């Protein structure tokens, strides 16, 4: 998301990095000096302004936390250089705020004045300021601030840190900013390679500046009414632009791969001319405008949309690997269940076959639907599921946002989730608010490295997760109709410490299974004859079988069978 100097034009400025989370009056970042990195914040006060100041990002009486800290006890640290001061006061510290928010709690500010002997001495100084507002129930949040007043003053600030217990929620402490005239991606590539790190560039997919849409109206996705949407379609020549850009990134800018955010297929997309023509060529029919799970044409249309994304991923992956065989392609599947089925790339076994890694954003359950799964096995399940689908490729999990004001999590919770990820074979792709927090996470992992390294899930129980059942039996409510049953089976196995690994319906389809002792099919309703035959063979060869509810009562399109497809194995029949 840093942008780079490209022969294919600029990406949308809104997708580049920017200074976040601070309210600054009378100041800006500067390249002229820095305590660390390349930039610091320069505050310049003159008598024309009553005060020059720095606060956390917030809104007066907005009722929201904004970027203020919710740690009522702790310690903050500043690096400062006092360039000049004339009849002026230079104050650094913490301001207690009410829920309004306003500074009306009755509690005093906690801070220091920059000593006169530091003014003009040309040195960076560090000050730490401990504060404690836990005794005042009116204090809800705190600002981390700096105030200059008087005749004239100039102060440089850098590397602000929160030092108290728990998560350190000050971001952008270094005041680094990606300015439009710099080449952020090349700078980061150089820095990473210097330290022996690989760098995958973030790419916000399917969004473009207005100029691109004006020059190529036919590249835009369209809804069923024919209106252009906010996105761009991979079945048009837009795909060439993306391919050219990522090849340039790998070949000329030197990134080690690309991370696509949000390559999705959406509910009422895409009915552009290119998609219509391609669908007609494959099926001889027009795309159906209305959702109808009983219609095979509708199912074909949904499949067509998924296959279009997967085909583009394979195309992109081949292109960057032609430029550098080591280059990796990772795609964000977001999460299919939390927002319903039709919105996403999906955590699909078919997507992972075409890329090198999937990223999933389970952290959104905290805000969108905390009731989805019973805590605490939810995160075990989500990581187990993602890593199971990835089958040895990289499974990246974003388990929680730790920026203040985003999600209401105590600091220990994201830390536990990081270990849950590693335990279940996923790679933590967490938001980390500061270096100390990262150090804690890495320390936790390092302590257990002997257990993690080279380990894999023992294939004792194979728990079947069926994409067909999720799609065509789960229909418009897959998590209620299907996914919760899988989760329940997983939780019961986990709580009894029984080894469980994931089996996809694709593996049943092709008849390729690991050396399981038992297969567990929790309401695996939609099954093809080939899948049923694989289970039959497994049982014939001595494998155990657990199947619940409507397992095998529907075919692969979710159409009801006369009776259970596995009636012979289950010794059961349908009654009414
Ligand atoms: Zn299209």
Coordinates of C-alpha atoms and ligand atoms in Angstrom, one line a residue:
X1 CA 0.0 0.0 0.0
X2 CA 3.0 2.3 -0.2
X3 CA 2.8 3.2 -3.8
X4 CA 5.8 3.1 -6.2
X5 CA 7.0 5.0 -9.3
X6 CA 5.3 3.0 -12.0
X7 CA 5.2 3.2 -15.8
X8 CA 1.6 2.1 -15.6
X9 CA 0.4 5.2 -13.7
X10 CA -0.3 5.9 -10.1
X11 CA -2.5 3.8 -7.7
X12 CA -5.3 5.6 -5.9
X13 CA -3.7 8.1 -3.3
X14 CA -6.3 6.9 -0.8
X15 CA -4.6 3.5 -0.8
X16 CA -1.2 4.8 0.2
X17 CA 0.1 5.2 3.8
X18 CA -0.4 8.4 5.8
X19 CA 0.2 9.9 9.2
X20 CA -2.5 8.4 11.4
X21 CA -4.0 8.9 14.8
X22 CA -2.7 12.4 15.7
X23 CA -4.4 15.8 15.8
X24 CA -1.7 18.4 15.0
X25 CA -2.1 22.2 15.1
X26 CA 0.9 24.2 14.0
X27 CA 3.1 21.3 13.0
X28 CA 4.0 18.8 10.3
X29 CA 6.4 16.0 9.8
X30 CA 9.8 16.9 8.5
X31 CA 12.8 15.2 6.9
X32 CA 15.2 17.8 8.4
X33 CA 15.8 15.9 11.6
X34 CA 14.8 12.7 13.3
X35 CA 15.6 10.8 16.5
X36 CA 15.1 7.5 14.6
X37 CA 14.0 6.7 11.0
X38 CA 13.9 9.6 8.6
X39 CA 11.2 11.9 9.9
X40 CA 10.1 13.6 13.1
X41 CA 7.2 16.0 14.0
X42 CA 8.1 19.7 14.0
X43 CA 5.9 22.0 16.0
X44 CA 6.4 25.7 15.4
X45 CA 4.6 28.2 17.7
X46 CA 4.1 31.9 17.0
X47 CA 2.2 34.5 19.0
X48 CA -0.5 34.7 16.3
X49 CA -1.9 31.4 17.6
X50 CA -3.0 30.9 21.2
X51 CA -1.6 27.4 21.3
X52 CA 0.3 25.0 19.1
X53 CA -0.3 21.4 20.0
X54 CA -0.4 17.7 19.5
X55 CA -3.2 15.4 20.7
X56 CA -4.4 12.0 19.8
X57 CA -7.0 12.0 17.0
X58 CA -10.4 12.6 18.6
X59 CA -13.7 14.5 18.2
X60 CA -14.9 17.0 20.8
X61 CA -18.2 15.6 22.4
X62 CA -18.3 12.9 19.7
X63 CA -18.9 10.2 22.3
X64 CA -16.1 8.1 20.8
X65 CA -12.7 7.1 21.8
X66 CA -11.0 8.0 18.5
X67 CA -7.3 7.4 18.9
X68 CA -7.2 8.4 22.6
X69 CA -5.8 5.7 24.9
X70 CA -8.0 3.6 27.1
X71 CA -5.2 2.8 29.5
X72 CA -5.9 4.9 32.6
X73 CA -2.6 3.9 34.2
X74 CA 0.7 3.7 32.6
X75 CA 3.7 5.6 31.5
X76 CA 4.4 7.5 28.2
X77 CA 7.8 8.4 26.8
X78 CA 8.7 11.2 24.4
X79 CA 11.9 12.0 22.6
X80 CA 12.2 15.8 22.0
X81 CA 14.6 18.4 20.8
X82 CA 13.8 22.0 21.9
X83 CA 15.1 24.1 19.0
X84 CA 14.1 27.5 20.4
X85 CA 11.8 29.2 23.0
X86 CA 11.1 32.8 23.6
X87 CA 8.9 33.6 26.6
X88 CA 7.3 30.3 26.0
X89 CA 6.1 27.2 27.8
X90 CA 6.7 23.8 26.2
X91 CA 4.6 21.1 27.9
X92 CA 4.5 17.3 27.4
X93 CA 2.1 15.0 29.0
X94 CA -1.2 13.2 29.4
X95 CA -4.7 14.7 29.6
X96 CA -7.6 12.9 31.3
X97 CA -10.8 13.0 29.3
X98 CA -14.4 12.1 30.1
X99 CA -16.8 9.9 28.1
X100 CA -18.1 13.1 26.3
X101 CA -15.1 13.4 25.5
X102 CA -14.2 16.7 27.2
X103 CA -11.6 17.7 29.7
X104 CA -14.2 18.0 32.5
X105 CA -13.3 15.2 34.9
X106 CA -11.8 17.4 37.6
X107 CA -8.6 15.4 37.4
X108 CA -5.4 17.4 36.6
X109 CA -3.1 16.9 33.6
X110 CA 0.0 14.9 34.2
X111 CA 3.2 16.2 32.5
X112 CA 6.4 18.1 32.5
X113 CA 7.7 21.4 31.2
X114 CA 10.8 21.2 29.0
X115 CA 13.7 22.6 31.2
X116 CA 15.3 25.8 30.0
X117 CA 18.7 24.3 29.8
X118 CA 17.5 21.9 27.0
X119 CA 16.4 24.8 24.8
X120 CA 18.9 25.3 22.0
X121 CA 21.3 22.6 23.2
X122 CA 21.0 20.7 19.9
X123 CA 20.4 17.4 21.7
X124 CA 17.6 14.9 21.7
X125 CA 16.3 14.2 25.2
X126 CA 14.0 11.5 26.5
X127 CA 11.3 12.0 29.2
X128 CA 9.0 9.5 30.7
X129 CA 5.8 10.5 32.3
X130 CA 4.0 8.0 34.6
X131 CA 0.3 8.7 35.2
X132 CA -2.6 7.1 37.0
X133 CA -6.3 8.1 36.7
X134 CA -7.7 4.8 38.0
X135 CA -9.0 6.6 41.1
X136 CA -11.3 8.9 39.1
X137 CA -14.4 7.2 37.7
X138 CA -15.1 10.1 35.4
X139 CA -11.9 9.6 33.4
X140 CA -12.6 7.4 30.4
X141 CA -9.7 8.0 28.0
X142 CA -6.4 9.9 27.9
X143 CA -4.7 12.1 25.3
X144 CA -1.0 11.9 24.7
X145 CA -0.2 15.6 24.1
X146 CA 2.2 18.5 23.7
X147 CA 1.3 22.1 24.2
X148 CA 3.4 25.2 23.2
X149 CA 2.3 28.7 24.2
X150 CA 3.9 32.1 24.7
X151 CA 5.7 34.3 22.2
X152 CA 7.6 31.8 20.0
X153 CA 8.9 28.3 20.2
X154 CA 10.0 25.4 18.0
X155 CA 10.0 21.8 19.2
X156 CA 10.8 18.5 17.5
X157 CA 9.1 15.3 18.7
X158 CA 9.8 11.6 17.8
X159 CA 9.3 8.0 19.0
X160 CA 6.4 8.5 21.4
X161 CA 5.8 5.3 23.3
X162 CA 3.4 3.8 25.8
X163 CA 5.4 1.9 28.5
X164 CA 2.8 0.7 30.9
X165 CA 1.6 -2.9 31.3
X166 CA -0.3 -4.5 28.4
X167 CA -0.7 -3.5 24.8
X168 CA 1.2 -0.4 23.8
X169 CA -1.4 1.5 21.7
X170 CA 0.6 4.4 20.3
X171 CA 1.0 3.9 16.5
X172 CA 3.1 6.0 14.2
X173 CA 5.3 6.9 17.1
X174 CA 8.1 7.5 14.6
X175 CA 6.1 10.0 12.6
X176 CA 7.2 8.4 9.4
X177 CA 5.1 9.3 6.5
X178 CA 5.0 8.3 2.9
X179 CA 5.0 11.5 0.9
X180 CA 3.8 11.5 -2.8
X181 CA 7.2 12.3 -4.1
X182 CA 8.9 9.4 -2.4
X183 CA 9.0 5.8 -3.6
X184 CA 7.8 4.0 -0.5
X185 CA 7.9 0.4 -1.9
X186 CA 11.5 0.7 -3.2
X187 CA 12.6 2.1 0.2
X188 CA 11.0 -0.7 2.1
X189 CA 12.4 -3.3 -0.2
X190 CA 15.9 -2.0 0.3
X191 CA 15.4 -1.9 4.1
X192 CA 13.9 -5.4 4.3
X193 CA 16.6 -7.0 2.1
X194 CA 19.3 -5.3 4.1
X195 CA 18.0 -7.1 7.1
X196 CA 17.5 -10.5 5.4
X197 CA 13.7 -10.2 5.3
X198 CA 11.3 -10.9 2.4
X199 CA 8.7 -8.2 1.6
X200 CA 5.3 -8.9 0.0
X201 CA 3.8 -5.6 -1.2
X202 CA 0.2 -4.9 -0.1
X203 CA -2.1 -4.4 -3.1
X204 CA -5.7 -3.2 -2.6
X205 CA -7.3 -5.0 -5.5
X206 CA -10.1 -4.0 -7.9
X207 CA -10.1 -0.3 -6.9
X208 CA -8.7 2.4 -9.1
X209 CA -8.5 6.2 -9.4
X210 CA -11.3 7.9 -11.2
X211 CA -9.1 8.5 -14.3
X212 CA -8.8 4.8 -15.0
X213 CA -12.6 4.3 -15.0
X214 CA -13.0 7.3 -17.3
X215 CA -10.5 6.0 -19.7
X216 CA -11.8 2.4 -19.6
X217 CA -15.5 2.3 -18.7
X218 CA -15.7 -1.2 -20.0
X219 CA -13.2 -2.4 -17.2
X220 CA -15.7 -1.7 -14.5
X221 CA -17.9 -4.3 -12.8
X222 CA -21.6 -3.9 -13.4
X223 CA -24.6 -5.0 -11.4
X224 CA -27.6 -6.9 -12.8
X225 CA -29.2 -3.6 -13.7
X226 CA -26.2 -2.7 -15.9
X227 CA -24.9 0.1 -13.6
X228 CA -21.1 0.3 -12.9
X229 CA -20.1 -0.6 -9.3
X230 CA -17.1 0.6 -7.4
X231 CA -15.0 -2.3 -8.6
X232 CA -13.0 -3.5 -11.6
X233 CA -13.6 -6.8 -13.4
X234 CA -10.9 -9.5 -13.8
X235 CA -12.6 -10.8 -17.0
X236 CA -11.8 -7.6 -18.8
X237 CA -8.4 -6.2 -20.0
X238 CA -8.2 -4.7 -16.5
X239 CA -6.5 -8.0 -15.6
X240 CA -3.6 -7.0 -17.9
X241 CA -3.1 -3.8 -16.0
X242 CA -2.9 -5.6 -12.7
X243 CA -0.6 -8.3 -14.2
X244 CA 1.7 -5.6 -15.6
X245 CA 1.9 -3.8 -12.3
X246 CA 2.7 -6.8 -10.2
X247 CA 5.3 -8.1 -12.7
X248 CA 6.8 -4.6 -12.5
X249 CA 6.8 -4.8 -8.7
X250 CA 8.6 -8.1 -8.7
X251 CA 10.9 -7.6 -11.6
X252 CA 11.9 -3.9 -11.3
X253 CA 11.0 -2.8 -7.8
X254 CA 12.3 -6.0 -6.3
X255 CA 9.4 -7.1 -4.0
X256 CA 9.4 -10.8 -3.0
X257 CA 5.7 -11.2 -3.8
X258 CA 2.3 -9.6 -3.6
X259 CA -0.5 -9.6 -1.1
X260 CA -3.9 -8.9 -2.7
X261 CA -6.4 -7.5 -0.4
X262 CA -10.1 -8.0 -1.3
X263 CA -10.2 -9.7 -4.6
X264 CA -13.8 -10.6 -4.2
X265 CA -16.8 -11.8 -6.1
X266 CA -19.9 -9.9 -4.9
X267 CA -23.6 -10.6 -4.7
X268 CA -24.9 -8.5 -7.6
X269 CA -21.7 -8.6 -9.8
X270 CA -20.5 -9.0 -12.4
X271 CA -22.8 -8.5 -15.4
X272 CA -20.4 -6.6 -17.6
X273 CA -20.2 -7.4 -21.3
X274 CA -17.0 -9.5 -20.9
X275 CA -18.5 -11.6 -18.1
X276 CA -21.8 -12.1 -20.0
X277 CA -20.0 -13.2 -23.2
X278 CA -17.7 -15.6 -21.3
X279 CA -20.7 -17.2 -19.4
X280 CA -22.6 -17.5 -22.7
X281 CA -19.6 -19.2 -24.3
X282 CA -19.4 -21.7 -21.4
X283 CA -23.1 -22.4 -20.9
X284 CA -25.0 -21.1 -23.9
X285 CA -27.1 -19.0 -21.6
X286 CA -27.4 -15.5 -20.2
X287 CA -26.3 -15.0 -16.5
X288 CA -29.4 -15.3 -14.2
X289 CA -30.1 -11.9 -12.5
X290 CA -31.8 -13.3 -9.4
X291 CA -30.6 -15.6 -6.7
X292 CA -32.2 -19.1 -6.9
X293 CA -30.5 -21.9 -5.1
X294 CA -32.8 -24.5 -6.7
X295 CA -31.7 -23.5 -10.2
X296 CA -28.7 -25.3 -11.6
X297 CA -28.1 -22.2 -13.8
X298 CA -27.8 -20.1 -10.7
X299 CA -25.3 -22.6 -9.2
X300 CA -23.3 -22.4 -12.5
X301 CA -23.3 -18.6 -12.3
X302 CA -22.0 -18.7 -8.7
X303 CA -19.3 -21.2 -9.7
X304 CA -18.4 -19.1 -12.8
X305 CA -17.8 -16.1 -10.5
X306 CA -15.5 -18.1 -8.2
X307 CA -13.7 -19.7 -11.0
X308 CA -13.1 -16.3 -12.7
X309 CA -11.3 -15.1 -9.6
X310 CA -9.3 -18.3 -9.2
X311 CA -8.3 -18.3 -12.9
X312 CA -7.1 -14.7 -12.5
X313 CA -5.1 -15.7 -9.4
X314 CA -3.4 -18.5 -11.3
X315 CA -2.6 -16.1 -14.2
X316 CA -1.1 -13.6 -11.8
X317 CA 0.8 -16.2 -9.9
X318 CA 2.4 -17.6 -13.1
X319 CA 3.3 -14.1 -14.3
X320 CA 5.2 -13.1 -11.1
X321 CA 6.9 -16.5 -10.9
X322 CA 8.1 -16.1 -14.5
X323 CA 9.8 -12.9 -13.3
X324 CA 11.1 -14.5 -10.1
X325 CA 10.4 -18.2 -9.4
X326 CA 10.6 -17.5 -5.6
X327 CA 7.9 -14.7 -5.7
X328 CA 4.9 -15.5 -3.6
X329 CA 1.2 -14.6 -4.2
X330 CA -1.0 -14.4 -1.1
X331 CA -4.7 -13.4 -1.2
X332 CA -7.0 -12.2 1.5
X333 CA -10.1 -14.3 1.6
X334 CA -11.5 -12.1 4.4
X335 CA -14.0 -14.5 5.7
X336 CA -16.9 -16.0 3.8
X337 CA -19.2 -16.9 6.7
X338 CA -19.3 -13.8 8.7
X339 CA -20.7 -11.7 5.9
X340 CA -22.7 -14.4 4.1
X341 CA -21.7 -16.5 1.2
X342 CA -21.9 -14.4 -1.9
X343 CA -19.4 -11.7 -1.0
X344 CA -16.0 -13.3 -1.0
X345 CA -13.2 -14.9 -2.7
X346 CA -13.9 -17.6 0.0
X347 CA -11.7 -19.8 2.1
X348 CA -11.7 -22.3 -0.7
X349 CA -9.5 -25.3 -1.3
X350 CA -9.7 -24.2 -4.9
X351 CA -8.3 -20.7 -4.2
X352 CA -5.3 -22.1 -2.3
X353 CA -4.5 -24.4 -5.2
X354 CA -3.7 -21.3 -7.3
X355 CA -1.8 -19.2 -4.8
X356 CA 0.9 -19.6 -2.2
X357 CA -1.1 -18.5 0.9
X358 CA -4.5 -17.3 2.1
X359 CA -5.1 -14.7 4.7
X360 CA -8.3 -14.7 6.8
X361 CA -9.7 -12.0 9.0
X362 CA -11.3 -13.8 11.9
X363 CA -10.9 -10.7 14.1
X364 CA -14.0 -9.2 12.6
X365 CA -16.2 -11.6 14.5
X366 CA -15.5 -9.5 17.6
X367 CA -17.5 -6.7 16.1
X368 CA -19.8 -8.2 13.5
X369 CA -21.0 -11.4 15.3
X370 CA -19.4 -12.3 18.6
X371 CA -22.0 -14.9 19.2
X372 CA -21.0 -17.0 16.2
X373 CA -19.0 -19.5 18.1
X374 CA -18.8 -20.4 21.8
X375 CA -15.6 -18.9 23.2
X376 CA -12.8 -20.0 23.5
X377 CA -12.6 -22.8 20.9
X378 CA -13.7 -20.4 18.2
X379 CA -10.1 -19.3 17.4
X380 CA -8.9 -22.8 17.5
X381 CA -11.5 -23.8 15.0
X382 CA -10.9 -20.9 12.6
X383 CA -7.2 -21.5 12.6
X384 CA -7.5 -25.2 12.3
X385 CA -10.0 -24.7 9.4
X386 CA -7.8 -22.3 7.5
X387 CA -4.6 -24.3 8.0
X388 CA -6.4 -27.4 7.1
X389 CA -7.6 -25.9 3.8
X390 CA -4.1 -24.6 3.0
X391 CA -2.7 -28.2 3.3
X392 CA 0.9 -27.2 3.9
X393 CA 0.8 -23.8 2.1
X394 CA 0.9 -20.7 4.2
X395 CA -2.3 -19.9 6.2
X396 CA -2.1 -16.3 7.6
X397 CA -4.6 -15.4 10.3
X398 CA -5.5 -11.8 11.3
X399 CA -7.1 -12.5 14.6
X400 CA -7.7 -9.1 16.2
X401 CA -7.1 -5.4 15.6
X402 CA -5.1 -4.0 18.5
X403 CA -5.4 -0.4 17.6
X404 CA -7.3 1.5 20.3
X405 CA -10.9 2.2 19.5
X406 CA -11.3 -0.6 17.0
X407 CA -12.1 -3.7 19.0
X408 CA -12.9 -4.0 22.7
X409 CA -10.3 -6.6 23.6
X410 CA -8.1 -6.7 26.7
X411 CA -4.4 -7.0 25.8
X412 CA -4.0 -10.6 26.9
X413 CA -6.6 -11.8 24.4
X414 CA -4.7 -11.0 21.2
X415 CA -1.6 -12.5 22.8
X416 CA -3.5 -15.8 23.4
X417 CA -4.8 -15.7 19.9
X418 CA -1.3 -15.5 18.4
X419 CA -0.4 -18.8 20.2
X420 CA -3.7 -20.3 19.1
X421 CA -2.7 -19.6 15.5
X422 CA 0.7 -21.2 15.7
X423 CA -0.7 -24.2 17.6
X424 CA -3.1 -24.9 14.8
X425 CA -0.6 -24.5 12.0
X426 CA -1.5 -20.9 10.9
X427 CA 0.9 -18.0 10.7
X428 CA 0.1 -14.9 12.9
X429 CA -0.7 -11.9 10.7
X430 CA -2.0 -9.8 13.6
X431 CA -2.0 -6.1 13.9
X432 CA 0.7 -5.2 16.3
X433 CA 0.6 -1.8 18.0
X434 CA 4.3 -1.5 19.0
X435 CA 7.7 -3.1 19.1
X436 CA 7.3 -4.2 22.8
X437 CA 4.1 -6.1 21.9
X438 CA 5.8 -7.8 19.0
X439 CA 8.7 -8.8 21.2
X440 CA 6.2 -10.4 23.6
X441 CA 4.5 -12.3 20.8
X442 CA 7.8 -13.5 19.4
X443 CA 9.1 -14.4 22.9
X444 CA 6.0 -16.6 23.5
X445 CA 6.5 -18.4 20.2
X446 CA 10.3 -18.8 20.7
X447 CA 9.7 -20.4 24.1
X448 CA 7.7 -23.1 22.4
X449 CA 9.6 -23.4 19.2
X450 CA 10.7 -27.0 19.9
X451 CA 7.1 -28.1 19.9
X452 CA 6.0 -26.1 16.9
X453 CA 8.9 -26.8 14.5
X454 CA 8.1 -29.5 12.0
X455 CA 4.9 -30.6 13.8
X456 CA 1.7 -31.5 12.0
X457 CA -1.8 -32.7 13.0
X458 CA -2.0 -36.4 13.6
X459 CA -4.5 -37.9 11.1
X460 CA -6.5 -39.9 13.6
X461 CA -10.0 -38.4 13.1
X462 CA -10.7 -36.8 9.7
X463 CA -13.4 -34.2 10.2
X464 CA -15.0 -33.5 6.8
X465 CA -15.7 -29.9 5.8
X466 CA -17.8 -29.8 2.6
X467 CA -17.8 -26.7 0.4
X468 CA -20.7 -28.2 -1.6
X469 CA -22.8 -28.5 1.6
X470 CA -21.9 -25.0 2.7
X471 CA -22.9 -23.6 -0.7
X472 CA -25.9 -25.6 -1.9
X473 CA -27.3 -26.9 1.3
X474 CA -26.3 -24.0 3.5
X475 CA -27.7 -21.6 0.9
X476 CA -28.3 -18.1 2.2
X477 CA -27.5 -19.0 5.8
X478 CA -24.6 -21.5 5.7
X479 CA -23.3 -20.8 9.2
X480 CA -26.7 -21.7 10.9
X481 CA -27.6 -24.5 8.5
X482 CA -24.2 -26.1 8.3
X483 CA -21.0 -24.5 9.7
X484 CA -22.1 -24.6 13.3
X485 CA -22.6 -28.3 13.1
X486 CA -19.0 -28.7 12.0
X487 CA -17.9 -26.5 14.7
X488 CA -19.7 -28.5 17.4
X489 CA -18.1 -31.7 16.2
X490 CA -14.7 -30.0 16.3
X491 CA -15.3 -28.6 19.8
X492 CA -16.4 -32.0 21.2
X493 CA -13.2 -33.6 19.8
X494 CA -11.0 -30.8 21.0
X495 CA -12.4 -30.9 24.5
X496 CA -11.7 -34.7 24.7
X497 CA -8.2 -34.1 23.4
X498 CA -8.8 -36.3 20.4
X499 CA -6.5 -35.6 17.4
X500 CA -8.5 -34.1 14.5
X501 CA -7.4 -33.0 11.1
X502 CA -9.5 -31.5 8.3
X503 CA -10.7 -33.4 5.2
X504 CA -12.2 -31.5 2.3
X505 CA -15.0 -32.7 0.1
X506 CA -12.5 -32.3 -2.7
X507 CA -10.4 -35.1 -1.2
X508 CA -13.4 -37.3 -0.8
X509 CA -14.3 -36.5 -4.5
X510 CA -10.9 -37.7 -5.8
X511 CA -10.6 -40.5 -3.2
X512 CA -7.4 -39.3 -1.7
X513 CA -7.3 -39.6 2.1
X514 CA -4.6 -39.6 4.8
X515 CA -4.2 -42.5 7.1
X516 CA -7.2 -41.7 9.3
X517 CA -8.7 -44.2 11.8
X518 CA -12.2 -42.6 11.7
X519 CA -14.1 -40.1 9.4
X520 CA -16.5 -37.7 11.0
X521 CA -19.2 -36.2 8.8
X522 CA -21.3 -33.7 10.7
X523 CA -24.4 -33.0 8.7
X524 CA -22.4 -33.4 5.5
X525 CA -25.7 -33.2 3.5
X526 CA -24.6 -32.5 -0.1
X527 CA -22.4 -35.4 -1.4
X528 CA -21.7 -36.7 -4.8
X529 CA -21.8 -40.4 -5.6
X530 CA -17.9 -40.4 -5.9
X531 CA -17.6 -38.9 -2.4
X532 CA -20.0 -41.5 -1.0
X533 CA -18.0 -44.3 -2.7
X534 CA -14.8 -43.0 -1.0
X535 CA -16.4 -43.2 2.4
X536 CA -17.8 -46.7 1.6
X537 CA -14.3 -47.9 0.6
X538 CA -12.8 -46.4 3.8
X539 CA -15.3 -48.2 6.0
X540 CA -14.9 -51.5 4.0
X541 CA -11.1 -51.3 4.7
X542 CA -11.8 -51.0 8.4
X543 CA -12.2 -47.3 9.0
X544 CA -14.6 -46.0 11.6
X545 CA -17.5 -43.7 10.6
X546 CA -19.5 -41.0 12.5
X547 CA -22.2 -39.3 10.5
X548 CA -24.9 -37.0 11.8
X549 CA -28.3 -35.6 10.8
X550 CA -28.8 -35.2 7.1
X551 CA -25.4 -36.5 5.9
X552 CA -25.6 -37.8 2.3
X553 CA -29.4 -37.0 2.0
X554 CA -28.7 -34.6 -0.8
X555 CA -26.7 -34.8 -4.0
X556 CA -23.8 -32.5 -4.9
X557 CA -26.2 -29.7 -6.1
X558 CA -28.1 -29.8 -2.8
X559 CA -31.1 -31.6 -4.5
X560 CA -32.8 -34.2 -2.1
X561 CA -32.1 -37.9 -2.7
X562 CA -34.8 -40.5 -2.3
X563 CA -33.0 -41.7 0.8
X564 CA -29.5 -41.4 2.4
X565 CA -26.8 -41.9 -0.2
X566 CA -25.0 -43.8 2.5
X567 CA -28.1 -45.8 3.7
X568 CA -26.2 -49.1 3.4
X569 CA -23.3 -47.8 5.6
X570 CA -25.6 -46.1 8.2
X571 CA -28.2 -48.8 8.2
X572 CA -30.7 -45.9 8.3
X573 CA -33.5 -44.7 6.1
X574 CA -35.5 -41.5 5.7
X575 CA -38.9 -41.5 7.2
X576 CA -41.2 -38.6 6.1
Ligands
LIG1 ZN1 -17.3 -8.5 -15.4

